[in-house]
XYZ file of C-alpha atoms in Angstrom:
596
model
C 47.883 204.002 -23.404
C 50.191 205.075 -25.615
C 52.363 201.879 -25.965
C 49.840 199.884 -25.673
C 46.712 201.284 -28.627
C 49.238 201.086 -31.958
C 50.931 197.689 -30.580
C 47.646 195.861 -30.223
C 46.089 197.494 -32.818
C 48.996 196.466 -35.166
C 50.931 193.704 -34.510
C 49.433 190.720 -33.339
C 52.237 188.721 -31.822
C 53.581 191.404 -29.480
C 50.516 192.896 -28.232
C 49.726 188.935 -27.094
C 53.011 188.123 -25.456
C 52.748 191.317 -23.279
C 49.008 190.115 -22.895
C 50.349 186.508 -21.664
C 53.006 187.913 -19.485
C 50.552 190.169 -17.950
C 48.515 187.061 -17.594
C 51.449 185.548 -15.388
C 51.666 187.816 -13.934
C 54.903 187.857 -14.556
C 55.929 191.590 -13.253
C 60.466 191.048 -14.010
C 59.781 190.122 -17.733
C 57.440 193.726 -18.052
C 60.532 195.343 -16.302
C 61.965 193.982 -18.487
C 60.159 194.811 -21.384
C 59.375 198.426 -20.672
C 61.763 199.072 -17.819
C 64.127 201.670 -20.440
C 64.117 202.199 -23.799
C 67.040 200.797 -26.144
C 69.603 203.547 -26.049
C 70.605 205.321 -29.537
C 74.547 205.104 -29.806
C 76.134 205.613 -32.340
C 76.082 202.124 -33.661
C 72.593 202.680 -34.003
C 70.445 200.214 -32.176
C 70.929 196.630 -30.794
C 68.828 194.849 -29.072
C 66.364 191.514 -28.690
C 63.449 191.126 -30.357
C 60.398 191.264 -28.745
C 57.636 193.459 -26.762
C 58.072 196.853 -24.802
C 60.360 199.623 -26.135
C 63.707 197.946 -24.613
C 63.588 195.276 -27.599
C 62.873 195.463 -31.214
C 59.617 195.502 -32.436
C 57.229 197.463 -35.033
C 56.610 200.003 -32.886
C 60.237 201.362 -31.851
C 61.868 201.307 -35.172
C 58.992 203.745 -35.593
C 59.803 206.364 -33.296
C 63.318 205.615 -33.776
C 62.787 205.771 -37.354
C 60.829 209.390 -36.739
C 63.289 210.438 -34.838
C 65.979 210.310 -37.487
C 63.828 211.430 -40.123
C 63.435 215.029 -37.895
C 66.878 214.943 -36.847
C 67.776 214.463 -41.098
C 65.059 216.631 -41.804
C 66.997 219.523 -39.878
C 70.411 218.556 -41.182
C 70.209 218.386 -44.703
C 67.829 220.819 -46.233
C 67.929 218.793 -49.715
C 66.433 215.611 -48.015
C 63.767 215.171 -50.182
C 65.658 215.568 -53.286
C 68.687 213.013 -52.418
C 66.611 210.726 -49.553
C 68.202 207.196 -47.421
C 68.863 203.810 -48.832
C 67.175 201.318 -46.117
C 68.665 197.673 -46.581
C 67.670 194.825 -44.589
C 69.345 190.953 -42.996
C 67.709 187.773 -43.441
C 66.732 188.149 -39.283
C 63.889 186.987 -37.869
C 61.661 186.292 -34.635
C 58.484 184.353 -35.817
C 57.798 183.891 -31.713
C 57.338 188.551 -32.165
C 56.355 188.490 -35.640
C 59.634 190.911 -36.397
C 62.087 190.460 -38.608
C 64.742 192.690 -40.021
C 62.394 193.070 -43.803
C 59.469 193.834 -41.726
C 61.358 196.476 -39.867
C 62.782 197.874 -43.471
C 59.732 198.431 -44.422
C 58.125 199.687 -41.468
C 61.234 202.374 -41.958
C 60.364 203.156 -45.030
C 57.312 204.016 -44.520
C 57.746 206.508 -42.110
C 60.032 208.262 -44.977
C 57.994 207.791 -46.788
C 55.545 209.776 -45.500
C 57.567 212.379 -45.021
C 57.549 212.041 -48.824
C 60.980 211.542 -48.431
C 62.270 208.857 -51.413
C 63.488 205.996 -50.892
C 65.960 203.550 -51.909
C 64.839 200.637 -50.253
C 66.201 196.676 -51.664
C 63.741 194.719 -52.186
C 65.776 191.464 -51.372
C 68.418 190.792 -48.523
C 71.943 192.137 -48.693
C 75.173 192.457 -46.801
C 75.134 195.557 -44.645
C 79.238 197.266 -46.547
C 75.947 197.421 -49.729
C 74.489 200.073 -47.603
C 77.602 202.149 -47.203
C 78.625 201.895 -50.903
C 75.077 203.145 -52.276
C 74.942 206.193 -49.466
C 78.100 207.057 -51.924
C 77.411 205.479 -55.184
C 73.965 207.072 -55.157
C 74.751 210.777 -52.887
C 71.847 210.093 -49.805
C 71.867 211.700 -47.533
C 71.927 208.788 -45.344
C 71.743 204.843 -44.774
C 70.166 202.640 -42.589
C 70.757 198.583 -42.460
C 68.488 196.332 -40.287
C 71.166 194.219 -39.294
C 72.089 192.093 -35.725
C 76.011 190.812 -37.607
C 76.378 188.294 -35.521
C 74.687 188.181 -32.284
C 72.579 185.738 -30.883
C 69.358 184.917 -33.425
C 67.041 186.815 -31.257
C 68.375 190.739 -31.420
C 68.227 192.799 -34.371
C 69.992 195.743 -35.084
C 69.220 199.294 -36.873
C 72.851 201.006 -38.405
C 72.942 204.025 -39.173
C 75.742 205.876 -41.456
C 75.780 209.198 -43.035
C 76.098 211.522 -46.876
C 79.998 210.367 -46.565
C 79.298 206.635 -46.602
C 80.465 205.830 -42.949
C 78.883 205.323 -39.868
C 77.904 208.144 -37.116
C 79.868 209.647 -35.083
C 78.786 212.225 -31.959
C 77.537 213.992 -30.953
C 74.811 212.512 -34.235
C 73.959 209.764 -31.770
C 72.560 212.198 -29.203
C 71.093 214.334 -31.727
C 69.233 211.633 -33.042
C 68.719 210.271 -29.539
C 66.871 213.596 -28.294
C 64.841 213.530 -31.939
C 63.024 209.534 -30.966
C 62.590 211.181 -27.699
C 60.083 214.031 -29.402
C 58.506 211.751 -31.884
C 57.487 208.746 -29.715
C 53.904 209.365 -31.026
C 53.189 207.613 -33.956
C 52.247 209.673 -36.698
C 49.171 207.921 -38.181
C 50.790 207.023 -41.658
C 53.375 205.664 -40.145
C 51.971 201.917 -40.056
C 51.089 202.509 -43.404
C 53.997 200.251 -45.120
C 51.018 199.025 -48.117
C 51.071 202.374 -49.007
C 54.169 203.977 -48.960
C 55.436 200.227 -50.876
C 53.174 201.761 -53.842
C 54.014 205.620 -52.906
C 56.008 206.908 -56.563
C 58.919 207.690 -53.632
C 60.031 203.702 -52.887
C 62.591 202.622 -55.593
C 64.401 199.841 -55.250
C 68.404 199.745 -56.097
C 68.727 196.582 -55.751
C 70.092 195.648 -59.558
C 71.456 198.853 -60.457
C 73.821 198.401 -56.930
C 74.749 194.894 -57.242
C 75.860 195.860 -61.297
C 78.335 199.085 -60.058
C 79.652 197.245 -56.837
C 81.279 194.064 -58.561
C 82.324 197.551 -60.974
C 83.547 198.828 -58.384
C 85.676 196.470 -56.440
C 86.809 194.444 -60.208
C 89.745 197.617 -59.653
C 90.770 195.689 -56.684
C 91.847 192.600 -59.636
C 95.627 192.606 -60.259
C 96.222 189.217 -62.061
C 93.135 187.982 -63.257
C 95.117 185.644 -64.996
C 96.344 183.865 -62.577
C 92.792 183.597 -61.072
C 91.634 181.632 -64.115
C 94.229 179.432 -64.038
C 94.409 178.938 -59.953
C 94.592 175.121 -59.443
C 93.507 176.115 -55.352
C 89.923 174.842 -53.920
C 88.275 176.706 -51.911
C 85.230 176.696 -49.330
C 83.266 179.362 -47.928
C 81.163 179.363 -45.632
C 78.255 182.449 -45.115
C 76.933 180.762 -41.760
C 73.362 181.089 -42.350
C 73.384 184.511 -43.052
C 73.686 187.072 -46.217
C 76.887 186.393 -47.827
C 76.958 183.214 -50.123
C 75.575 184.760 -54.129
C 77.457 187.912 -53.209
C 81.259 185.954 -52.336
C 79.896 183.624 -55.727
C 79.505 187.039 -57.887
C 82.880 188.507 -55.920
C 84.099 184.732 -56.634
C 83.470 185.432 -60.683
C 84.343 189.495 -60.722
C 87.697 188.686 -59.922
C 87.436 185.420 -62.924
C 88.592 183.251 -59.735
C 86.487 179.068 -59.887
C 83.768 179.153 -57.027
C 84.867 178.677 -53.689
C 83.042 175.241 -52.597
C 79.804 176.230 -50.714
C 78.893 174.845 -46.294
C 75.827 173.401 -48.903
C 74.114 173.081 -44.398
C 74.965 176.812 -43.800
C 74.433 178.676 -47.677
C 70.629 179.100 -47.050
C 69.657 182.620 -44.822
C 68.351 180.922 -41.816
C 66.867 182.962 -38.774
C 67.664 179.971 -36.818
C 71.438 179.040 -37.521
C 71.013 175.697 -36.471
C 74.795 174.709 -37.238
C 76.025 176.912 -34.703
C 75.802 177.876 -31.649
C 76.733 181.347 -32.311
C 77.177 182.332 -35.501
C 80.620 184.388 -35.261
C 83.468 182.830 -37.728
C 85.172 185.261 -34.656
C 84.843 181.950 -32.498
C 87.313 180.236 -34.740
C 86.525 176.429 -34.993
C 83.166 175.996 -33.791
C 81.520 177.637 -36.129
C 84.272 176.652 -38.625
C 83.691 172.659 -38.182
C 81.556 172.025 -40.857
C 83.669 174.231 -43.239
C 86.647 172.004 -42.496
C 85.038 168.924 -42.700
C 84.238 170.329 -46.687
C 87.614 171.006 -47.000
C 88.714 168.145 -46.391
C 86.100 166.593 -48.652
C 87.500 168.278 -51.606
C 90.944 168.837 -50.722
C 90.575 171.835 -50.298
C 93.118 173.991 -48.369
C 91.834 177.380 -46.944
C 88.583 177.555 -45.559
C 86.985 181.141 -46.135
C 83.699 182.290 -43.000
C 82.056 185.372 -43.602
C 79.577 186.617 -40.623
C 75.998 186.876 -40.788
C 75.182 190.460 -42.589
C 78.697 189.149 -44.273
C 80.132 192.562 -43.135
C 83.656 190.727 -41.513
C 85.551 187.788 -42.963
C 87.171 184.930 -41.314
C 90.445 182.184 -42.757
C 92.036 179.310 -41.812
C 94.457 176.978 -43.983
C 95.617 173.449 -43.647
C 98.800 173.198 -42.682
C 100.763 169.867 -43.486
C 100.341 168.940 -40.040
C 97.155 167.943 -41.838
C 95.634 170.728 -38.483
C 93.710 173.427 -39.861
C 95.159 177.023 -38.555
C 92.169 179.818 -38.035
C 94.036 183.067 -38.201
C 93.366 185.927 -35.806
C 92.406 188.868 -37.234
C 95.891 190.761 -36.543
C 97.431 188.185 -39.053
C 95.110 188.836 -41.113
C 95.455 192.323 -41.423
C 99.304 191.673 -41.846
C 98.045 189.467 -44.372
C 96.256 191.305 -46.800
C 98.082 194.918 -45.539
C 100.896 193.131 -46.471
C 98.828 192.052 -50.342
C 97.605 195.071 -50.840
C 100.529 197.090 -50.545
C 102.598 194.632 -52.522
C 100.046 194.608 -55.379
C 99.657 198.670 -55.350
C 103.588 199.045 -55.460
C 103.131 196.567 -59.129
C 101.258 199.350 -60.001
C 102.755 202.732 -58.985
C 106.246 202.145 -59.445
C 106.947 206.244 -59.562
C 108.568 206.221 -55.281
C 107.472 209.097 -54.803
C 103.698 207.911 -54.753
C 104.111 206.932 -51.768
C 103.676 209.346 -50.393
C 100.546 210.400 -50.527
C 99.359 206.306 -49.514
C 97.653 205.104 -46.002
C 96.413 202.764 -44.248
C 94.141 202.201 -41.014
C 93.414 200.120 -38.058
C 92.018 201.205 -34.667
C 94.440 201.122 -31.468
C 93.836 198.120 -30.401
C 94.638 196.026 -33.732
C 98.210 195.228 -34.794
C 100.418 197.870 -35.231
C 101.862 195.256 -37.893
C 100.805 197.911 -40.386
C 102.522 200.807 -38.834
C 105.877 198.650 -39.207
C 105.000 198.071 -42.914
C 104.847 202.052 -43.193
C 108.099 203.486 -41.187
C 109.967 200.461 -44.078
C 108.195 201.317 -46.951
C 107.381 204.759 -46.893
C 103.520 204.825 -46.530
C 101.698 206.724 -43.744
C 99.912 204.801 -40.647
C 97.222 205.896 -38.712
C 95.667 204.755 -35.857
C 92.426 205.963 -35.329
C 89.669 204.991 -31.707
C 88.233 201.425 -31.543
C 85.600 200.987 -34.471
C 85.490 201.161 -37.804
C 83.038 204.203 -37.334
C 86.443 205.992 -36.651
C 88.786 204.622 -39.630
C 85.355 205.165 -42.051
C 85.328 209.412 -41.206
C 89.025 209.338 -41.564
C 89.510 208.098 -44.565
C 86.220 209.897 -46.050
C 89.054 213.039 -44.735
C 91.872 211.617 -46.107
C 90.206 210.992 -49.823
C 89.013 214.429 -49.571
C 92.136 215.912 -48.831
C 92.955 214.055 -52.651
C 94.713 211.227 -50.473
C 95.012 207.350 -51.253
C 93.343 205.377 -48.587
C 94.355 201.469 -49.689
C 93.717 199.406 -46.402
C 91.609 199.495 -43.408
C 91.469 197.131 -40.918
C 90.464 195.905 -36.677
C 91.389 192.881 -35.173
C 87.394 192.055 -34.463
C 88.369 190.560 -38.623
C 87.363 193.743 -40.140
C 88.417 194.474 -43.183
C 88.422 197.982 -45.620
C 89.489 196.796 -49.076
C 88.306 199.220 -51.141
C 87.850 203.158 -51.084
C 84.402 202.658 -52.086
C 82.878 201.593 -49.053
C 83.716 203.511 -46.403
C 83.328 200.195 -43.073
C 84.637 196.555 -43.694
C 83.892 194.200 -45.862
C 84.259 191.176 -46.146
C 82.350 190.181 -49.559
C 85.244 192.392 -50.867
C 87.551 190.823 -48.596
C 86.730 187.569 -49.751
C 87.754 187.651 -53.431
C 91.293 189.949 -52.584
C 91.698 187.581 -50.382
C 91.368 185.103 -52.699
C 92.874 186.503 -55.005
C 96.053 186.275 -52.385
C 96.172 182.785 -52.254
C 95.615 181.674 -56.024
C 98.861 184.164 -56.155
C 100.982 182.560 -52.970
C 100.180 179.419 -54.765
C 101.994 179.660 -58.225
C 105.061 180.607 -55.941
C 104.396 177.238 -54.070
C 103.878 179.473 -50.903
C 101.532 179.306 -48.163
C 99.332 181.934 -46.116
C 101.327 180.402 -42.989
C 105.050 180.633 -44.519
C 104.402 184.456 -45.967
C 102.800 185.540 -42.699
C 106.588 184.568 -41.181
C 108.052 186.028 -44.248
C 106.069 189.564 -43.522
C 107.302 188.978 -39.334
C 110.651 188.182 -40.655
C 111.082 191.734 -42.604
C 109.415 193.649 -40.487
C 109.545 192.529 -37.278
C 106.794 189.871 -35.016
C 103.779 191.191 -34.186
C 102.969 188.960 -31.625
C 98.801 189.063 -29.932
C 96.787 188.086 -26.831
C 93.929 189.497 -26.574
C 90.973 188.342 -23.980
C 88.528 189.627 -21.156
C 86.706 189.516 -18.532
C 83.154 189.420 -17.059
C 81.758 192.272 -14.517
C 78.218 192.958 -14.195
C 78.927 194.867 -11.395
C 80.576 198.608 -12.779
C 81.464 200.385 -9.208
C 84.256 197.585 -9.429
C 85.008 197.883 -12.815
C 85.419 201.953 -11.999
C 87.689 201.116 -8.764
C 89.459 198.596 -11.033
C 90.179 202.090 -13.624
C 91.162 204.226 -10.611
C 93.813 202.576 -8.369
C 95.091 202.580 -11.645
C 94.619 206.048 -12.528
C 95.519 206.831 -8.800
C 98.364 204.467 -7.992
C 99.978 203.456 -4.701
C 97.696 206.291 -3.712
C 99.090 208.487 -5.329
C 96.361 210.984 -7.368
C 96.644 211.052 -10.666
C 100.213 208.922 -11.110
C 99.819 206.009 -13.014
C 102.229 202.289 -12.099
C 105.782 202.676 -13.655
C 106.118 198.923 -13.891
C 104.381 196.223 -14.041
C 105.886 193.617 -11.691
C 109.611 192.708 -13.558
C 108.389 194.939 -17.075
C 108.923 198.855 -16.758
C 106.623 200.829 -18.607
C 107.800 203.851 -20.810
C 104.384 205.814 -21.658
C 101.016 205.946 -20.929
C 97.884 206.818 -22.671
C 94.353 207.225 -20.970
C 91.782 207.856 -23.449
C 88.906 208.349 -20.530
C 90.908 211.497 -18.990
C 92.704 212.459 -21.899
C 95.947 212.024 -20.597
C 99.175 211.267 -23.012
C 103.013 211.058 -21.458
C 104.312 210.557 -24.271
C 102.583 213.958 -25.990
C 104.994 217.552 -25.193
C 101.995 219.111 -23.625
C 100.541 215.713 -22.212
C 97.552 215.846 -24.038
C 95.940 212.876 -25.941
C 95.397 213.465 -29.869
C 92.898 210.817 -30.186
C 89.142 211.823 -28.712
C 88.719 211.168 -25.339
C 85.114 209.782 -23.775
C 84.593 209.931 -19.832
C 81.755 207.405 -20.675
C 84.181 204.660 -21.448
C 87.714 203.637 -19.400
C 90.476 202.850 -21.773
C 94.071 202.526 -20.804
C 96.779 201.616 -22.580
C 100.228 201.036 -21.555
C 103.749 201.186 -23.937
C 106.266 199.096 -21.875
C 110.622 198.834 -22.786
C 110.691 195.320 -24.025
C 108.000 196.509 -26.966
C 105.371 195.380 -25.186
C 101.527 197.677 -25.671
C 98.382 196.326 -23.642
C 95.047 197.862 -23.797
C 92.706 198.070 -20.900
C 89.383 198.910 -21.733
C 85.680 198.801 -20.991
C 83.150 197.376 -23.883
C 80.606 199.412 -24.989
C 78.222 196.326 -25.705
C 78.805 194.301 -23.165
C 79.365 193.396 -19.163
C 83.073 193.229 -20.247
C 85.974 194.129 -19.493
C 89.123 194.098 -22.819
C 92.749 193.458 -22.917
C 94.456 193.625 -25.793
C 98.185 192.897 -25.669
C 100.666 193.238 -28.399
C 105.052 192.633 -28.287
C 106.120 194.371 -31.051
C 109.857 193.270 -31.876
C 112.303 194.743 -33.971
C 113.084 193.103 -38.054
C 115.841 190.144 -37.575
C 114.441 189.477 -33.350
C 113.125 185.309 -35.055
C 112.760 183.504 -31.575
C 109.852 183.365 -31.503
C 109.289 181.182 -28.670
C 110.871 183.551 -26.364
C 108.803 185.943 -28.306
C 105.795 184.340 -27.015
C 107.151 183.710 -23.248
C 107.929 186.938 -22.663
C 103.731 188.452 -24.301
C 102.333 185.329 -21.811
C 104.438 186.481 -18.754
C 103.799 189.901 -19.491
C 99.683 189.249 -19.815
C 100.327 187.394 -16.164
C 101.672 190.244 -14.979
C 99.269 192.338 -16.041
C 96.477 190.414 -14.679
C 98.092 189.763 -11.510
C 98.731 193.379 -10.761
C 96.566 195.138 -12.836
C 93.195 193.619 -12.453
C 93.258 191.578 -9.137
C 90.636 188.906 -10.522
C 90.543 187.187 -6.441
C 89.768 190.787 -5.388
C 87.543 192.310 -8.122
C 85.158 188.826 -8.385
C 86.186 189.146 -12.765
C 84.484 185.684 -14.153
C 87.566 184.915 -16.691
C 86.386 184.426 -20.327
C 84.974 181.144 -20.709
C 86.855 178.563 -22.561
């Protein structure tokens, strides 16, 4: 009755969906809705919108927010003075009546019912605006209602801590426990109309808009070049929130406004022109952008994902073909550019000792190569911006300068006012880099080659296998830990390639450390092993936290001067083939390859 009464009473759409399923005796569908509660992890929630405890709906949003609110009350004595911020994207699911805006209002009502001030954006915003607001206003926490680049039926609930970064463990466990203890909706939680009239509710939209664009202007170094630039750039927000914000970011940098892809510039929760609203998918999502660029004579395309926290870039080559850069290639370009600009501003050679760049352990090591040569610090973290954001905050608190962080999944932090990936500031900074290079008649592709020539080629190849059987996944990784039947013994070679080091972040073993203990945090709940090869190759195999995938990330790091790219690519292809054949054993384990 607990589940039925509030649902029936408050949101007729989800209630009638359940009644339909009951009428049709759709046992499996009902089980799926009600069998297990969504798990609250460090990335918050991500699930389909619809009825039941396994989906995003009014009731589960209220329950989640009640838990989060109680956890914040326990964590902060001054929660009622400081408050929280809530933002949302443009997602909506007409069949169940769920939408990001509705969920954000319900979350606001929960906090207001407990006397907590809420800064609720009056309109859609990019995800990075929430961590920016937490830091800018000194709040206890932030919530962003978004499913980023997931399929249209999904939504999500992403949480930031007072330091402006996404939460890491043990906060997820604490919040999860608090949710379980507060499942009964508080009487005022449903009362969004009253809450929205409360003096505790503020709209930060104008102030944050002004302050954010002021903050990113500090990262504009070539205003005169931008003003006179002849470069034409196309931008798509892929039916998400990015359009007006990227236009404003270009304006803040005195760049000419990018041409917007008309069919995709306005938010549309149906995402009608794309199969998946994920610019990482490359050409399928960018077809309309390429057509517009060809029509306008533009040479560069910028694409944000629907919540504008990530950025893809493509460039027209001399052959007339479009090249879509990988996240690792863009990490190299943006890292080079940001260091180049920093160096021009800071000619004092000693200052470089205070400078830091970060990337995740499955991303390209190109920043390490640049850091070694230029004298700044490079650190790697576990996968995901929550780790980079928290590490950046620690470094900033120690008086260090953190200028850049990136991950291969096209996420970039170019501006430490936002301790998370931000596709809006990255778009403007990329626009300035393109304009600057154009004055020297250099394309992005040419500049990337120059970076590799100077710091060493870094060639990567990432993919995955699909596997729905947890036992198969477990035995695949256990075989690597007890290789050749020897307990706690890892492989020393893979095909013709010899292995020089092994790091296992599931068990905490690292053959490179004197005490054999890994430096990065370890987690028994996920699988992750990294092999380093004598030929400069690095390969990481890991399970995905959100999908039934075993992913692999491989990179060949060559020394500067070794520029036989064809040979390096073949060497990497051979290495990947050997890893697939010897370590994944796809036939034996019935693994499905990544669909082409």
